[in-house]
PDB file of C-alpha atoms in Angstrom:
ATOM      1  CA  UNK A   1      63.275 103.301 112.958  1.00  0.00           C
ATOM      2  CA  UNK A   2      65.992 101.193 114.641  1.00  0.00           C
ATOM      3  CA  UNK A   3      67.230 101.613 118.175  1.00  0.00           C
ATOM      4  CA  UNK A   4      70.252 100.184 119.978  1.00  0.00           C
ATOM      5  CA  UNK A   5      71.643 100.751 123.439  1.00  0.00           C
ATOM      6  CA  UNK A   6      73.360 104.006 122.423  1.00  0.00           C
ATOM      7  CA  UNK A   7      72.013 104.832 118.963  1.00  0.00           C
ATOM      8  CA  UNK A   8      68.947 105.662 116.892  1.00  0.00           C
ATOM      9  CA  UNK A   9      68.903 104.949 113.164  1.00  0.00           C
ATOM     10  CA  UNK A  10      66.323 106.581 110.948  1.00  0.00           C
ATOM     11  CA  UNK A  11      65.565 107.777 107.455  1.00  0.00           C
ATOM     12  CA  UNK A  12      67.417 110.778 106.126  1.00  0.00           C
ATOM     13  CA  UNK A  13      65.600 113.960 105.133  1.00  0.00           C
ATOM     14  CA  UNK A  14      66.767 117.204 103.560  1.00  0.00           C
ATOM     15  CA  UNK A  15      66.982 118.598 107.126  1.00  0.00           C
ATOM     16  CA  UNK A  16      70.129 116.454 107.446  1.00  0.00           C
ATOM     17  CA  UNK A  17      71.883 118.196 104.542  1.00  0.00           C
ATOM     18  CA  UNK A  18      74.429 120.152 106.654  1.00  0.00           C
ATOM     19  CA  UNK A  19      75.566 116.912 108.283  1.00  0.00           C
ATOM     20  CA  UNK A  20      75.810 115.181 104.888  1.00  0.00           C
ATOM     21  CA  UNK A  21      78.057 117.974 103.574  1.00  0.00           C
ATOM     22  CA  UNK A  22      80.364 117.404 106.554  1.00  0.00           C
ATOM     23  CA  UNK A  23      80.409 113.584 106.328  1.00  0.00           C
ATOM     24  CA  UNK A  24      80.852 113.319 102.560  1.00  0.00           C
ATOM     25  CA  UNK A  25      83.874 115.605 102.700  1.00  0.00           C
ATOM     26  CA  UNK A  26      85.805 113.800 105.450  1.00  0.00           C
ATOM     27  CA  UNK A  27      89.169 112.402 104.359  1.00  0.00           C
ATOM     28  CA  UNK A  28      88.005 108.805 104.964  1.00  0.00           C
ATOM     29  CA  UNK A  29      84.860 109.215 102.834  1.00  0.00           C
ATOM     30  CA  UNK A  30      86.826 110.803 100.001  1.00  0.00           C
ATOM     31  CA  UNK A  31      89.555 108.135 100.151  1.00  0.00           C
ATOM     32  CA  UNK A  32      87.508 104.982 100.647  1.00  0.00           C
ATOM     33  CA  UNK A  33      84.086 105.775  99.167  1.00  0.00           C
ATOM     34  CA  UNK A  34      84.786 108.519  96.673  1.00  0.00           C
ATOM     35  CA  UNK A  35      84.060 112.128  95.944  1.00  0.00           C
ATOM     36  CA  UNK A  36      80.338 112.607  95.364  1.00  0.00           C
ATOM     37  CA  UNK A  37      80.757 116.303  94.515  1.00  0.00           C
ATOM     38  CA  UNK A  38      78.657 117.360  97.513  1.00  0.00           C
ATOM     39  CA  UNK A  39      80.003 120.750  98.600  1.00  0.00           C
ATOM     40  CA  UNK A  40      76.905 122.771  99.512  1.00  0.00           C
ATOM     41  CA  UNK A  41      73.676 122.238 101.409  1.00  0.00           C
ATOM     42  CA  UNK A  42      71.842 122.260  98.050  1.00  0.00           C
ATOM     43  CA  UNK A  43      74.188 119.509  96.776  1.00  0.00           C
ATOM     44  CA  UNK A  44      73.495 117.498  99.920  1.00  0.00           C
ATOM     45  CA  UNK A  45      69.738 117.938  99.601  1.00  0.00           C
ATOM     46  CA  UNK A  46      69.926 116.570  96.051  1.00  0.00           C
ATOM     47  CA  UNK A  47      72.158 113.684  97.219  1.00  0.00           C
ATOM     48  CA  UNK A  48      69.639 112.791  99.950  1.00  0.00           C
ATOM     49  CA  UNK A  49      66.614 112.998  97.616  1.00  0.00           C
ATOM     50  CA  UNK A  50      68.203 111.123  94.701  1.00  0.00           C
ATOM     51  CA  UNK A  51      69.969 108.511  96.839  1.00  0.00           C
ATOM     52  CA  UNK A  52      68.574 107.449 100.225  1.00  0.00           C
ATOM     53  CA  UNK A  53      65.045 108.899  99.887  1.00  0.00           C
ATOM     54  CA  UNK A  54      64.620 107.432  96.395  1.00  0.00           C
ATOM     55  CA  UNK A  55      65.827 104.074  97.749  1.00  0.00           C
ATOM     56  CA  UNK A  56      63.326 104.134 100.647  1.00  0.00           C
ATOM     57  CA  UNK A  57      60.510 104.745  98.161  1.00  0.00           C
ATOM     58  CA  UNK A  58      61.658 102.241  95.544  1.00  0.00           C
ATOM     59  CA  UNK A  59      63.023  99.423  97.713  1.00  0.00           C
ATOM     60  CA  UNK A  60      61.804 100.030 101.261  1.00  0.00           C
ATOM     61  CA  UNK A  61      65.338 100.422 102.619  1.00  0.00           C
ATOM     62  CA  UNK A  62      68.461 102.542 102.186  1.00  0.00           C
ATOM     63  CA  UNK A  63      71.175 104.313 104.116  1.00  0.00           C
ATOM     64  CA  UNK A  64      70.037 105.490 107.537  1.00  0.00           C
ATOM     65  CA  UNK A  65      71.201 108.405 109.637  1.00  0.00           C
ATOM     66  CA  UNK A  66      72.929 107.217 112.816  1.00  0.00           C
ATOM     67  CA  UNK A  67      72.423 109.465 115.853  1.00  0.00           C
ATOM     68  CA  UNK A  68      73.581 109.247 119.449  1.00  0.00           C
ATOM     69  CA  UNK A  69      70.486 108.375 121.457  1.00  0.00           C
ATOM     70  CA  UNK A  70      71.030 110.829 124.315  1.00  0.00           C
ATOM     71  CA  UNK A  71      72.145 113.964 122.459  1.00  0.00           C
ATOM     72  CA  UNK A  72      70.512 113.229 119.057  1.00  0.00           C
ATOM     73  CA  UNK A  73      73.877 114.202 117.506  1.00  0.00           C
ATOM     74  CA  UNK A  74      74.269 112.727 113.997  1.00  0.00           C
ATOM     75  CA  UNK A  75      77.477 110.686 113.792  1.00  0.00           C
ATOM     76  CA  UNK A  76      77.266 108.706 110.553  1.00  0.00           C
ATOM     77  CA  UNK A  77      75.363 106.582 108.075  1.00  0.00           C
ATOM     78  CA  UNK A  78      74.645 102.865 108.091  1.00  0.00           C
ATOM     79  CA  UNK A  79      72.196 100.939 105.967  1.00  0.00           C
ATOM     80  CA  UNK A  80      71.477  98.800 102.971  1.00  0.00           C
ATOM     81  CA  UNK A  81      72.101  99.505  99.303  1.00  0.00           C
ATOM     82  CA  UNK A  82      71.074  97.702  96.142  1.00  0.00           C
ATOM     83  CA  UNK A  83      73.678  98.281  93.473  1.00  0.00           C
ATOM     84  CA  UNK A  84      72.972  97.213  89.915  1.00  0.00           C
ATOM     85  CA  UNK A  85      76.490  95.766  89.789  1.00  0.00           C
ATOM     86  CA  UNK A  86      75.923  93.321  92.679  1.00  0.00           C
ATOM     87  CA  UNK A  87      73.477  90.426  92.863  1.00  0.00           C
ATOM     88  CA  UNK A  88      72.846  90.904  96.584  1.00  0.00           C
ATOM     89  CA  UNK A  89      71.987  93.814  98.852  1.00  0.00           C
ATOM     90  CA  UNK A  90      75.051  95.277 100.525  1.00  0.00           C
ATOM     91  CA  UNK A  91      75.614  97.028 103.796  1.00  0.00           C
ATOM     92  CA  UNK A  92      77.323 100.390 103.832  1.00  0.00           C
ATOM     93  CA  UNK A  93      78.548 102.600 106.641  1.00  0.00           C
ATOM     94  CA  UNK A  94      80.580 105.738 107.312  1.00  0.00           C
ATOM     95  CA  UNK A  95      81.154 107.833 110.434  1.00  0.00           C
ATOM     96  CA  UNK A  96      82.623 111.170 111.349  1.00  0.00           C
ATOM     97  CA  UNK A  97      86.225 110.672 112.543  1.00  0.00           C
ATOM     98  CA  UNK A  98      85.354 111.739 116.106  1.00  0.00           C
ATOM     99  CA  UNK A  99      83.013 108.747 116.449  1.00  0.00           C
ATOM    100  CA  UNK A 100      85.160 105.939 115.052  1.00  0.00           C
ATOM    101  CA  UNK A 101      86.818 103.247 117.187  1.00  0.00           C
ATOM    102  CA  UNK A 102      84.100 103.444 119.866  1.00  0.00           C
ATOM    103  CA  UNK A 103      81.930 100.493 118.827  1.00  0.00           C
ATOM    104  CA  UNK A 104      79.232 102.591 117.152  1.00  0.00           C
ATOM    105  CA  UNK A 105      79.868 101.026 113.747  1.00  0.00           C
ATOM    106  CA  UNK A 106      79.455  97.508 115.097  1.00  0.00           C
ATOM    107  CA  UNK A 107      76.363  98.487 117.085  1.00  0.00           C
ATOM    108  CA  UNK A 108      74.628 100.160 114.139  1.00  0.00           C
ATOM    109  CA  UNK A 109      75.618  97.499 111.582  1.00  0.00           C
ATOM    110  CA  UNK A 110      74.427  94.702 113.883  1.00  0.00           C
ATOM    111  CA  UNK A 111      71.022  96.399 114.136  1.00  0.00           C
ATOM    112  CA  UNK A 112      70.844  96.840 110.347  1.00  0.00           C
ATOM    113  CA  UNK A 113      71.767  93.174 109.761  1.00  0.00           C
ATOM    114  CA  UNK A 114      69.108  92.011 112.231  1.00  0.00           C
ATOM    115  CA  UNK A 115      66.546  94.251 110.507  1.00  0.00           C
ATOM    116  CA  UNK A 116      67.596  92.930 107.078  1.00  0.00           C
ATOM    117  CA  UNK A 117      67.193  89.321 108.196  1.00  0.00           C
ATOM    118  CA  UNK A 118      64.061  89.530 110.350  1.00  0.00           C
ATOM    119  CA  UNK A 119      61.981  92.274 108.711  1.00  0.00           C
ATOM    120  CA  UNK A 120      63.204  92.319 105.115  1.00  0.00           C
ATOM    121  CA  UNK A 121      63.869  88.539 105.063  1.00  0.00           C
ATOM    122  CA  UNK A 122      67.257  88.772 103.317  1.00  0.00           C
ATOM    123  CA  UNK A 123      69.199  85.536 103.663  1.00  0.00           C
ATOM    124  CA  UNK A 124      72.428  86.967 102.234  1.00  0.00           C
ATOM    125  CA  UNK A 125      74.062  90.369 102.584  1.00  0.00           C
ATOM    126  CA  UNK A 126      77.327  91.465 101.008  1.00  0.00           C
ATOM    127  CA  UNK A 127      79.734  94.333 101.577  1.00  0.00           C
ATOM    128  CA  UNK A 128      82.410  95.970  99.479  1.00  0.00           C
ATOM    129  CA  UNK A 129      85.428  97.909 100.638  1.00  0.00           C
ATOM    130  CA  UNK A 130      88.731  99.191  99.363  1.00  0.00           C
ATOM    131  CA  UNK A 131      91.566  96.685  99.922  1.00  0.00           C
ATOM    132  CA  UNK A 132      93.467  99.227 102.046  1.00  0.00           C
ATOM    133  CA  UNK A 133      90.469 100.146 104.257  1.00  0.00           C
ATOM    134  CA  UNK A 134      91.561  98.060 107.228  1.00  0.00           C
ATOM    135  CA  UNK A 135      89.047  99.546 109.730  1.00  0.00           C
ATOM    136  CA  UNK A 136      86.128  98.484 107.479  1.00  0.00           C
ATOM    137  CA  UNK A 137      87.681  95.067 106.832  1.00  0.00           C
ATOM    138  CA  UNK A 138      88.068  94.571 110.597  1.00  0.00           C
ATOM    139  CA  UNK A 139      84.454  95.610 111.240  1.00  0.00           C
ATOM    140  CA  UNK A 140      83.104  93.317 108.522  1.00  0.00           C
ATOM    141  CA  UNK A 141      85.091  90.413 109.949  1.00  0.00           C
ATOM    142  CA  UNK A 142      83.790  91.140 113.451  1.00  0.00           C
ATOM    143  CA  UNK A 143      80.230  91.154 112.055  1.00  0.00           C
ATOM    144  CA  UNK A 144      80.781  87.678 110.563  1.00  0.00           C
ATOM    145  CA  UNK A 145      81.372  88.637 106.925  1.00  0.00           C
ATOM    146  CA  UNK A 146      83.862  86.512 104.991  1.00  0.00           C
ATOM    147  CA  UNK A 147      86.081  87.586 102.109  1.00  0.00           C
ATOM    148  CA  UNK A 148      84.876  86.170  98.772  1.00  0.00           C
ATOM    149  CA  UNK A 149      86.599  87.991  95.900  1.00  0.00           C
ATOM    150  CA  UNK A 150      88.360  91.104  94.674  1.00  0.00           C
ATOM    151  CA  UNK A 151      86.689  92.837  91.719  1.00  0.00           C
ATOM    152  CA  UNK A 152      86.651  96.171  90.008  1.00  0.00           C
ATOM    153  CA  UNK A 153      83.052  97.291  89.861  1.00  0.00           C
ATOM    154  CA  UNK A 154      81.760  99.483  87.019  1.00  0.00           C
ATOM    155  CA  UNK A 155      82.361 103.138  87.754  1.00  0.00           C
ATOM    156  CA  UNK A 156      85.212 102.473  90.185  1.00  0.00           C
ATOM    157  CA  UNK A 157      88.810 103.272  89.458  1.00  0.00           C
ATOM    158  CA  UNK A 158      90.320 100.541  91.632  1.00  0.00           C
ATOM    159  CA  UNK A 159      89.513  97.100  92.944  1.00  0.00           C
ATOM    160  CA  UNK A 160      87.101  96.385  95.794  1.00  0.00           C
ATOM    161  CA  UNK A 161      87.050  93.474  98.175  1.00  0.00           C
ATOM    162  CA  UNK A 162      83.699  91.655  98.270  1.00  0.00           C
ATOM    163  CA  UNK A 163      82.596  90.106 101.556  1.00  0.00           C
ATOM    164  CA  UNK A 164      79.526  87.925 102.138  1.00  0.00           C
ATOM    165  CA  UNK A 165      77.317  87.075 105.105  1.00  0.00           C
ATOM    166  CA  UNK A 166      74.908  84.158 104.703  1.00  0.00           C
TER     167      UNK A 166
END
């Protein structure tokens, strides 16, 4: 769906379930995003169908699988979410630890933001992150997002920092 110099981003399918089990159980996902209870391939298939695939059908966008262009190796997720608790669409991303700090997050998020603005015609995008998630805060800042507020969203146990990009 989206292509960058080093990456391909595309819709998730149940074929990606083994990767989703791995990603959703990394220490960073569990600490900063939260435990989704995905422990088996069947759990991951349900997560994919009820989350990203349902979002593609309902909204025309969602979280996308990020793959290395040359090897087709899945390395993470990056895409757009529409949470009932936020007025605007927000960008979300997560990567396997092996692929962090190499510019992939910036590359994928830049492509998603361009897609959101040019194809989906969104004029504003937000992002939320845990206050102690400095790598995400740094990436959002590099992408041009600005801190707006700290709030505790329904269903979360702690506060989140809200960033906006207009």
